[in-house]
């Protein structure tokens, strides 16, 4: 995310009123599927299924709003702690969603990408995900990044390891390890700076999501459960962002 980082060049004009500007990069912790299902007396999988519909609505809203990049937290590296049954259901839904939505996603000009380690979901799904990435790689209307088996600490540790290996191999000087080079070693390299991070379902924590990238993001926690999220909530989040004053440490 280094290319458009604000702080250094922003010294003389550190205060930025977001007003009017659509956030370039929005990330969402899509939480609350289980509680949505429980409230309706349904099994958890029904909440995840409805959550997939919310993804569909939100993606359309993001394209319409002119957002450049949307990063969705779909499965954390800690979610393996769930029952085998739930993990299997989630994998099945990912495959189903991909098969059903890929052509539509491609047609809308969406470029699909991933962070995390989705290869852990097995070769069949991993192959489909890679093919989807390949099929959409030239699209430039919106970049959809799905975090699959993602953990921010693992991402940062991996970046540190990569840089250390380069120093060891003699291809990088120790002095060259700084914020910019670490940023470029993360899986999020090349994405615009994160502007807005939303979490649904009323939980107020980051759960190991984009810890580095969120350094100066605006945070928004809403009570809506993810399956109830859609265009209206998405546009309300953008409006909330537009009312904030970003200072980046300035006055
Ligand atoms: C988010 O909903 C989906 C995933 C983490 C995969 P949850 O399944 O966490 O729903 P709650 O938090 O139990 O309501
Ligand atoms: C975070 O939600 C992960 C995703 C939304 C994919 P969790 O429901 O797993 O987070 P915790 O356990 O409440 O922190
Ligand atoms: Mg949850």
Coordinates of C-alpha atoms in Angstrom, one line a residue, residues 122-209:
X122 CA -7.5 -27.9 -0.6
X123 CA -6.4 -28.2 -4.2
X124 CA -9.8 -28.2 -5.8
X125 CA -11.0 -24.9 -4.3
X126 CA -7.5 -23.4 -4.6
X127 CA -7.4 -24.2 -8.3
X128 CA -10.8 -22.5 -8.8
X129 CA -9.7 -19.4 -6.9
X130 CA -6.5 -19.2 -9.0
X131 CA -8.4 -19.5 -12.2
X132 CA -10.8 -16.8 -11.1
X133 CA -7.9 -14.5 -10.3
X134 CA -6.5 -15.2 -13.7
X135 CA -9.8 -14.7 -15.5
X136 CA -10.3 -11.2 -14.0
X137 CA -6.7 -9.9 -13.8
X138 CA -7.2 -7.3 -16.5
X139 CA -10.4 -5.8 -15.0
X140 CA -10.0 -2.4 -13.5
X141 CA -13.4 -1.1 -12.3
X142 CA -13.0 -2.4 -8.8
X143 CA -10.5 -4.6 -7.0
X144 CA -12.2 -7.2 -4.8
X145 CA -9.7 -8.7 -2.3
X146 CA -11.0 -11.7 -0.3
X147 CA -9.1 -12.5 2.9
X148 CA -9.1 -16.3 3.1
X149 CA -7.3 -18.1 5.9
X150 CA -5.9 -14.7 6.6
X151 CA -4.1 -13.5 9.8
X152 CA -2.5 -10.1 10.0
X153 CA 0.3 -11.2 12.4
X154 CA 1.2 -14.1 10.0
X155 CA 1.2 -11.7 7.1
X156 CA 3.6 -9.3 9.0
X157 CA 5.8 -12.2 10.1
X158 CA 6.0 -13.5 6.6
X159 CA 7.0 -10.1 5.3
X160 CA 9.8 -9.8 7.9
X161 CA 11.0 -13.3 7.0
X162 CA 11.1 -12.4 3.3
X163 CA 13.2 -9.2 4.0
X164 CA 15.5 -11.1 6.3
X165 CA 16.1 -13.8 3.6
X166 CA 17.1 -11.1 1.1
X167 CA 19.6 -9.6 3.6
X168 CA 21.0 -13.1 4.2
X169 CA 21.3 -13.7 0.4
X170 CA 23.1 -10.4 0.0
X171 CA 20.4 -8.9 -2.2
X172 CA 19.2 -6.3 0.3
X173 CA 21.0 -4.0 2.7
X174 CA 20.0 -4.1 6.4
X175 CA 19.5 -0.3 6.2
X176 CA 16.9 -0.7 3.5
X177 CA 14.5 -2.4 5.9
X178 CA 12.0 0.4 6.7
X179 CA 8.3 1.1 6.6
X180 CA 8.1 1.3 2.9
X181 CA 10.0 -2.0 2.2
X182 CA 8.0 -3.9 4.8
X183 CA 4.8 -2.5 3.3
X184 CA 5.9 -3.8 -0.1
X185 CA 6.7 -7.2 1.4
X186 CA 3.1 -7.6 2.7
X187 CA 0.4 -9.5 0.7
X188 CA -1.5 -6.2 0.4
X189 CA 1.3 -4.6 -1.7
X190 CA 0.0 -2.6 -4.6
X191 CA -3.4 -2.0 -3.0
X192 CA -4.5 1.6 -2.2
X193 CA -4.0 2.9 1.3
X194 CA -6.8 1.6 3.6
X195 CA -9.3 4.4 4.2
X196 CA -12.2 2.8 6.0
X197 CA -12.5 -0.4 8.0
X198 CA -16.0 -1.5 8.9
X199 CA -17.0 -4.3 11.3
X200 CA -20.6 -5.5 11.6
X201 CA -22.4 -7.2 14.4
X202 CA -21.5 -4.8 17.3
X203 CA -18.1 -6.5 18.1
X204 CA -15.4 -3.8 18.7
X205 CA -12.2 -5.6 17.8
X206 CA -10.0 -6.2 14.8
X207 CA -9.6 -10.0 15.3
X208 CA -6.2 -10.1 13.5
X209 CA -7.3 -8.2 10.4

